[in-house]
Coordinates of C-alpha atoms in Angstrom, one line a residue:
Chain T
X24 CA 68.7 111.3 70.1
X25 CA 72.1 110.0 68.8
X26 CA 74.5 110.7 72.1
X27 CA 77.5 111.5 70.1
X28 CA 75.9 113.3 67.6
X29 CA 74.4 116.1 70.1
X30 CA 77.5 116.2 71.5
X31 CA 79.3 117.1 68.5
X32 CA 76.8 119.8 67.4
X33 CA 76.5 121.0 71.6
X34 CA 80.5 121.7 71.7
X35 CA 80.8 122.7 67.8
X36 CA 78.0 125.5 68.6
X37 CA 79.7 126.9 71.2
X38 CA 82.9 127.0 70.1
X39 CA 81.4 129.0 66.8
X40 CA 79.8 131.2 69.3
X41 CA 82.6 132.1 71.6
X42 CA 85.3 132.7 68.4
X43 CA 82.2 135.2 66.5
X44 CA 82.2 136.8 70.1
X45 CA 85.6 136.8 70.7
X46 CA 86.5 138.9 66.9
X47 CA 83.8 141.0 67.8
X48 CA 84.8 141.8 71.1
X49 CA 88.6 142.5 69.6
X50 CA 87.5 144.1 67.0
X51 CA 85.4 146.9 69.5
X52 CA 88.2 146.8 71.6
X53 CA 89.9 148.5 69.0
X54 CA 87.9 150.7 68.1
X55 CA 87.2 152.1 71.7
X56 CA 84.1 150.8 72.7
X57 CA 83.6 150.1 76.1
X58 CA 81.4 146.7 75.4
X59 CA 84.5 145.1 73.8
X60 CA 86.2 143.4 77.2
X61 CA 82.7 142.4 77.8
X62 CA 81.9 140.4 74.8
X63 CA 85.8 138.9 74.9
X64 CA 84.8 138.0 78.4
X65 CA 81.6 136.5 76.8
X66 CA 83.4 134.9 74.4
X67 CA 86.0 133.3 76.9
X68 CA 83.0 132.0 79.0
X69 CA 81.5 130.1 76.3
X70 CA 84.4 128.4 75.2
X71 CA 85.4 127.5 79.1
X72 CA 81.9 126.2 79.5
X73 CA 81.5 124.2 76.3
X74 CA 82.8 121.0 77.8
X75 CA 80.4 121.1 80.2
X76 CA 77.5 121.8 77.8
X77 CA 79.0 119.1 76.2
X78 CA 78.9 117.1 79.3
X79 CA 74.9 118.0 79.5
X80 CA 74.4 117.2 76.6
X81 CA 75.8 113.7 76.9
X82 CA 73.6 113.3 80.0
X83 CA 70.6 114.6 78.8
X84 CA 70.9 111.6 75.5
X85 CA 72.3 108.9 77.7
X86 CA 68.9 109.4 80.3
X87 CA 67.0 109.9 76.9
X88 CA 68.1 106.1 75.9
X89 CA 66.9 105.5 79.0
X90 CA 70.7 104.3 80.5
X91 CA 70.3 105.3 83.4
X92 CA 73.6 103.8 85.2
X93 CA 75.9 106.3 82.9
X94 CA 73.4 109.1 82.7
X95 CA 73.8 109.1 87.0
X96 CA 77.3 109.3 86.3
X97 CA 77.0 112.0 84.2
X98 CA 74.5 114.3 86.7
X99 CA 77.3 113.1 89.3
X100 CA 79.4 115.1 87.1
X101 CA 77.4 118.2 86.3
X102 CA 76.8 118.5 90.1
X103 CA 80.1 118.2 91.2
X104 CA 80.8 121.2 88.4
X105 CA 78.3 123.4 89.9
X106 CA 79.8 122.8 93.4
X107 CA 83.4 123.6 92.0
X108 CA 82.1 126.4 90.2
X109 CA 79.9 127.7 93.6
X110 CA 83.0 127.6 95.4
X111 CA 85.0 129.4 92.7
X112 CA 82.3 132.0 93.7
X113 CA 82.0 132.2 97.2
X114 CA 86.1 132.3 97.7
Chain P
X9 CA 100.2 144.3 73.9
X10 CA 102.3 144.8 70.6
X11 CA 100.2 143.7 67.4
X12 CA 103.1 141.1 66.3
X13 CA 102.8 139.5 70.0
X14 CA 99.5 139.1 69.4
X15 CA 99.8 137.8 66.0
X16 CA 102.3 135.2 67.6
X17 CA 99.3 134.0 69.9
X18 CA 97.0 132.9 66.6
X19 CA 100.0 131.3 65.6
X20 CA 101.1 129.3 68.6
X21 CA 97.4 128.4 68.8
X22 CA 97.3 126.8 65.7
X23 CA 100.6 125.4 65.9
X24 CA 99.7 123.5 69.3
X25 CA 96.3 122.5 67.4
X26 CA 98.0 120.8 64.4
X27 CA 100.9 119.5 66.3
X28 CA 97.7 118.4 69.5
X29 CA 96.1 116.5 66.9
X30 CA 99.2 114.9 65.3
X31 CA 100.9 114.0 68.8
X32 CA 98.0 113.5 70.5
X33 CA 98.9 116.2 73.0
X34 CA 96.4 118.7 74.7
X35 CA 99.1 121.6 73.8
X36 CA 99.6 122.5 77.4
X37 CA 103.3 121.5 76.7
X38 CA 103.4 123.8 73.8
X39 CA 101.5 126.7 75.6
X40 CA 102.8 126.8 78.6
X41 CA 106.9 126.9 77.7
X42 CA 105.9 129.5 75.2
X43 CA 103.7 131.8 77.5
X44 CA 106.3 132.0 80.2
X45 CA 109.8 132.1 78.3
X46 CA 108.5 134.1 75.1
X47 CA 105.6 136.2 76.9
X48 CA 106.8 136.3 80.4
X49 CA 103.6 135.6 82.1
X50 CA 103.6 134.0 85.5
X51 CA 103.3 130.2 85.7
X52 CA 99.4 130.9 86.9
X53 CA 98.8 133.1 83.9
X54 CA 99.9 130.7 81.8
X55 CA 98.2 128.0 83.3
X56 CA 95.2 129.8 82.4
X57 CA 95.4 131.1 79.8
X58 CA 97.0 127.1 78.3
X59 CA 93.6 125.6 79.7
X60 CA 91.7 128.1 77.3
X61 CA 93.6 127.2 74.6
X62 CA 93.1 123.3 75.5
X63 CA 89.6 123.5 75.5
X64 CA 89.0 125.4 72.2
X65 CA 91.6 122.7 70.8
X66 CA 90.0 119.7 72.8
X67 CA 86.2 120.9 72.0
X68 CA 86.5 121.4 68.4
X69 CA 88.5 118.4 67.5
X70 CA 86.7 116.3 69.7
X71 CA 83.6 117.6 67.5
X72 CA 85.0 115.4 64.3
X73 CA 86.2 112.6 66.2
X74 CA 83.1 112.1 68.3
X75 CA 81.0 110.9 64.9
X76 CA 83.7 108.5 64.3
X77 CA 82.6 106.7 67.1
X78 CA 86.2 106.4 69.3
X79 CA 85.9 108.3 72.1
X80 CA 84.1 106.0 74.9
X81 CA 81.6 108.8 76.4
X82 CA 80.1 106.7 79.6
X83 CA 83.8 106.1 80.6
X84 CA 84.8 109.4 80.3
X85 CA 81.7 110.3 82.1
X86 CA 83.0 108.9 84.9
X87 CA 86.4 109.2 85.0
X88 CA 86.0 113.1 84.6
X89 CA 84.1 113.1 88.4
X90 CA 87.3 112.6 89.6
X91 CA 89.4 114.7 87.2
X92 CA 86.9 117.6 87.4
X93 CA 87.4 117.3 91.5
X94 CA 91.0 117.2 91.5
X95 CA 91.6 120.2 88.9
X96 CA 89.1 122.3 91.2
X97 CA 91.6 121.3 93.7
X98 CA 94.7 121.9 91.7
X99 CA 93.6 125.4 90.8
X100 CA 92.5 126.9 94.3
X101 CA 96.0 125.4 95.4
X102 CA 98.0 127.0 92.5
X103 CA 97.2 130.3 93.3
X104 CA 98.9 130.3 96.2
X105 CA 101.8 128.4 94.9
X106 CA 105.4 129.6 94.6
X107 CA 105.7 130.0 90.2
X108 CA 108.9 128.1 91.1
X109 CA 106.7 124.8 92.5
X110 CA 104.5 124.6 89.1
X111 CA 107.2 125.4 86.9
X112 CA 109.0 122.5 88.5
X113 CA 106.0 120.2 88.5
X114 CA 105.3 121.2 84.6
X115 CA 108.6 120.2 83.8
X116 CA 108.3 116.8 85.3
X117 CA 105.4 116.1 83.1
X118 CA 107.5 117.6 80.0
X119 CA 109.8 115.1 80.7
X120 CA 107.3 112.2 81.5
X121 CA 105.9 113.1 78.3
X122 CA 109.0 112.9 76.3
X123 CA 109.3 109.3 78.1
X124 CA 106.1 108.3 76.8
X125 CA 106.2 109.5 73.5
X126 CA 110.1 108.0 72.8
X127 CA 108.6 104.4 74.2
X128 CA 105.7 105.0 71.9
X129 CA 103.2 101.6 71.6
X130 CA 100.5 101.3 74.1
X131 CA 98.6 97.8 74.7
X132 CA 95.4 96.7 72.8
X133 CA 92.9 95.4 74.9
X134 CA 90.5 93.8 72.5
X135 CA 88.4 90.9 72.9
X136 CA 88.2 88.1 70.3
X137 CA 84.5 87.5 71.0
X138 CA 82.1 89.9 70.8
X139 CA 80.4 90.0 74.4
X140 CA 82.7 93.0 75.5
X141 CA 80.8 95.7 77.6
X142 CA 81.9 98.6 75.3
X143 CA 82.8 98.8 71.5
X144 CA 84.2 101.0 69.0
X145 CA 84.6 101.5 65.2
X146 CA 88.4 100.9 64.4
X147 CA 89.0 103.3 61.5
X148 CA 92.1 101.4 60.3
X149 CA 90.5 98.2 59.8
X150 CA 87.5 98.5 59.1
X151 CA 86.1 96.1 61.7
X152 CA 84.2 96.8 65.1
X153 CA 86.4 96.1 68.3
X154 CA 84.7 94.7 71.5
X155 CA 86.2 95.4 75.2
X156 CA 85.5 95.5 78.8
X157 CA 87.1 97.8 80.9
X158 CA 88.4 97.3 84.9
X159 CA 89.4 99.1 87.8
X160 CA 86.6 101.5 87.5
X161 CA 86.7 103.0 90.9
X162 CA 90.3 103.1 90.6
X163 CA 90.6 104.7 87.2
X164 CA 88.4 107.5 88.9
X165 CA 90.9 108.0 91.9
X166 CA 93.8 108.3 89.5
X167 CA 91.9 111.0 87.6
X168 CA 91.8 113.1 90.7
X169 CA 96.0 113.5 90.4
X170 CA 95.5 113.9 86.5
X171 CA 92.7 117.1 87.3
X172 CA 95.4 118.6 89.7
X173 CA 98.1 118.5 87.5
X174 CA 96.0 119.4 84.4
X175 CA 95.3 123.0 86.3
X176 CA 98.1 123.3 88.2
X177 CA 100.2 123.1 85.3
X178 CA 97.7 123.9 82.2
X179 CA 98.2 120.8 80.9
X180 CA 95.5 118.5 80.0
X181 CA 96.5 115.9 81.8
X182 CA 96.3 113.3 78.8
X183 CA 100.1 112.4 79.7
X184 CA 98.7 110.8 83.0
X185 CA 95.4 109.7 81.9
X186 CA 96.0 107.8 78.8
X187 CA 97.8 105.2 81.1
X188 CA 95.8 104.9 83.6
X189 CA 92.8 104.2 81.0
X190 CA 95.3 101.6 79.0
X191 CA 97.3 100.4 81.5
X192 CA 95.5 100.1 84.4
X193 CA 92.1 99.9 83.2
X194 CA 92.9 98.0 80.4
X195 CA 91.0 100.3 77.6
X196 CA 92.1 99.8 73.9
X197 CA 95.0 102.6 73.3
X198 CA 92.8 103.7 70.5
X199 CA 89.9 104.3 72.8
X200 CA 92.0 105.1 75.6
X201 CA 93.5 108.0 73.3
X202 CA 90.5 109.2 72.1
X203 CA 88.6 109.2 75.5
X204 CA 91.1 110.9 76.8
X205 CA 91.4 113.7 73.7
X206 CA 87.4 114.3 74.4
X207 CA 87.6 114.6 78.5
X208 CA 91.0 116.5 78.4
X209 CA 88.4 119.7 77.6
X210 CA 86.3 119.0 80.6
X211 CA 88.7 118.9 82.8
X212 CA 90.6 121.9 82.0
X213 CA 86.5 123.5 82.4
X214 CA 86.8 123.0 85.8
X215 CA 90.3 124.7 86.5
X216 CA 89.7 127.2 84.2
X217 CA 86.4 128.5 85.5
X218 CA 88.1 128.9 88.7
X219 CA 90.9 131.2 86.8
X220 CA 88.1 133.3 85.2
X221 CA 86.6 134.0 88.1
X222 CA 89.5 134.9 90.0
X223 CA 90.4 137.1 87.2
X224 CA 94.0 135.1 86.3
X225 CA 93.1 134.9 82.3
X226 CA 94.5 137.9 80.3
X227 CA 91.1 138.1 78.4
X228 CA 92.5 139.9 75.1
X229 CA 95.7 137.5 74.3
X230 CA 92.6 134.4 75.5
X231 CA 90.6 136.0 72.4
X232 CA 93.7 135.8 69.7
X233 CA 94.6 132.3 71.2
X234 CA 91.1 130.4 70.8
X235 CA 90.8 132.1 67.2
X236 CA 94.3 130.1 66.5
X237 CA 93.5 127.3 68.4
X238 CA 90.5 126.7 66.7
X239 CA 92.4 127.1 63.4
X240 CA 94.8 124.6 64.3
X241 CA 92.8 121.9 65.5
X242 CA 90.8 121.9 62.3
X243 CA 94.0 121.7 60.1
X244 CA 95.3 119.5 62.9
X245 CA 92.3 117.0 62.2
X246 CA 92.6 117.0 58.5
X247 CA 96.8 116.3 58.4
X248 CA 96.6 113.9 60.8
X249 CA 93.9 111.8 58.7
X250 CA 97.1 111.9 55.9
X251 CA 100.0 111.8 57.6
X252 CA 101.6 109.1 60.1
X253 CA 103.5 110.9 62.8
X254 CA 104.8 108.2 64.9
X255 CA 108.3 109.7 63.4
X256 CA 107.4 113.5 64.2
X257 CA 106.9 112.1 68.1
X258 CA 110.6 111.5 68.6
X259 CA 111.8 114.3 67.5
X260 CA 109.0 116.0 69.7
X261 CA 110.1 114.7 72.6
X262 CA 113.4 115.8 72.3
X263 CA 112.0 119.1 72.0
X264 CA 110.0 118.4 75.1
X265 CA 113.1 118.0 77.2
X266 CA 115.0 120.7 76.0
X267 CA 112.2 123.1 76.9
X268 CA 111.4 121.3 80.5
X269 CA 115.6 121.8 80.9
X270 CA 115.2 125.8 79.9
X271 CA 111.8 126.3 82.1
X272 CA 114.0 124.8 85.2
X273 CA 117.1 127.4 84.5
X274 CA 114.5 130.2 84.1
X275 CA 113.1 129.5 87.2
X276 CA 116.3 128.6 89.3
X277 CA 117.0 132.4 87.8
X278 CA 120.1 131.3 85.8
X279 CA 118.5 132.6 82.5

């Protein structure tokens, strides 16, 4: 598993996601629909979280390759995401 | 909103995406002087709404950059512990912050940003042997360029400030990291640049999520500025392979300091 190769496809995949979601989401919007703000919310998430897919991603090929120095440091990472996104939460 | 505001977001967004990958800028510093002087959104609005726009920018030109083979991954790994910290920080702080505060802060990394970008340069770190920890693909010549890199632990520390100000402001925070990673840690500009170009979206995850959550990002103008953003980073990418814009960054900075100048009158309330 080439580490910057599934990065690249990880973040370019979600970034296709969240701007399909995000013209469909505008585009119900405009037409009334109560789903649009949810799918432009959908769409917002995506994108916010792509970096951190990214970040998995990156992990996941580094621990693959069996580096595990650099893959800790990425599940270092990731966990101190989760944390800042639990506390995002709870507050 | 009015459809020609709207309109003006696709356009800002892919005007900060060319002019992010030409300058080598986030486009906080494009975003943010727009969104509160044009758009009149609060400083934390802003702030949000700039990281969204960063990260669409950062994650889809880091996506053609990343299979040239720049961007040091395991560096940026680590250094973004500390960034991701610190703009988790920034952000629960920045909501209850004075606009007056950030907008002052922002404009103080405007300006050190214009400084940076009129001294131009940066220092090569390369090794003439090739038993260098870390190496990368240098596009220019052709030729692979060994390095080792120091003050790890340190590099991470500084990263905390950079987080802060990346969500505090909506900046990316690449005016504070590329030096620490070149200067300090003694990374190749090249890589230093390009490191921080990939890690300047995960950084400006962590503040961002916290703004979603607490409900601070507009969600409709969001939707018409990561369609633009997305826009611009792919034309950014492609003119920047053609073009050399070491020129364009003087000029850019004088732009930075006149908009630093206006965001300070706005909020002392003299315009």
């Amino acid at each position: 598993m080439n580490l910057l190769e599934s990065i690249a496809k990880t973040l370019r995949l979600c970034v296709i996601l969240s701007v399909v979601l995000a013209v469909i989401g505008l585009i119900a919007e405009h037409m009334g629909s109560s789903y649009g703000e949810v799918l432009t919310w959908l769409a917002v998430l995506i994108l916010i979280l792509s970096p951190f897919m990214g970040a998995i991603a990156a992990t996941t090929s580094l621990a693959y390759q069996k580096d595990r120095k650099w893959a800790a440091f990425g599940a270092v990472l990731i966990i101190v995401s989760l944390m800042g996104m639990a506390i995002a939460l709870i507050r | 909103m009015d459809p020609i505001l709207l309109l003006g977001l696709v356009i800002l967004g892919i005007v900060a995406g060319i002019l992010g990958a030409l300058l080598g800028v986030g486009g906080g510093i494009i975003f943010i002087p727009v969104l509160t002087i044009v758009y009149g959104l609060t400083a934390v609005s802003a702030a949000a709404l700039s990281l969204v726009g960063i990260i669409a920018i950062s994650s889809w030109g880091s996506a053609i950059y990343l299979n040239k083979g720049v961007p040091n991954i395991r560096i940026g790994l680590m250094l973004e512990i500390g960034g991701v910290a610190g703009a988790i920080i920034g952000a629960m702080i920045a909501v209850y912050l004075e606009d007056w505060i950030l907008i002052a802060v922002f404009s103080a990394v405007m300006l050190f940003s214009a400084y940076r970008m009129i001294k131009n340069g940066g220092s090569d770190y390369t090794l003439e042997n090739e038993d260098g920890e870390f190496e990368y693909n240098d596009l220019k010549c052709g030729e692979s360029v060994c390095y080792d890199v120091e003050h790890k632990a340190g590099g991470t520390v500084g990263s905390i400030f950079a987080g802060m100000i990346s969500s505090m402001t909506g900046v990316g925070g690449g005016v504070i990291k590329v030096p620490i990673m070149n200067i300090y840690m003694k990374m190749p500009i090249k890589a230093a640049a390009a490191t921080s170009s990939y890690s300047l979206g995960i950084t400006a995850f962590s503040g961002a999520v916290v703004y979603l959550i607490h409900g601070s990002i507009p969600l409709e103008l969001a939707a018409f500025l990561i369609i633009g953003s997305v826009i611009g980073a792919e034309a950014g990418t492609r003119i920047s392979a053609r073009i050399d814009a070491s020129s364009l960054k003087k000029y850019f900075s004088l732009l930075l300091i006149a908009s630093a100048a206006l965001m300070l009158l706005r909020a002392g309330g003299y315009i």
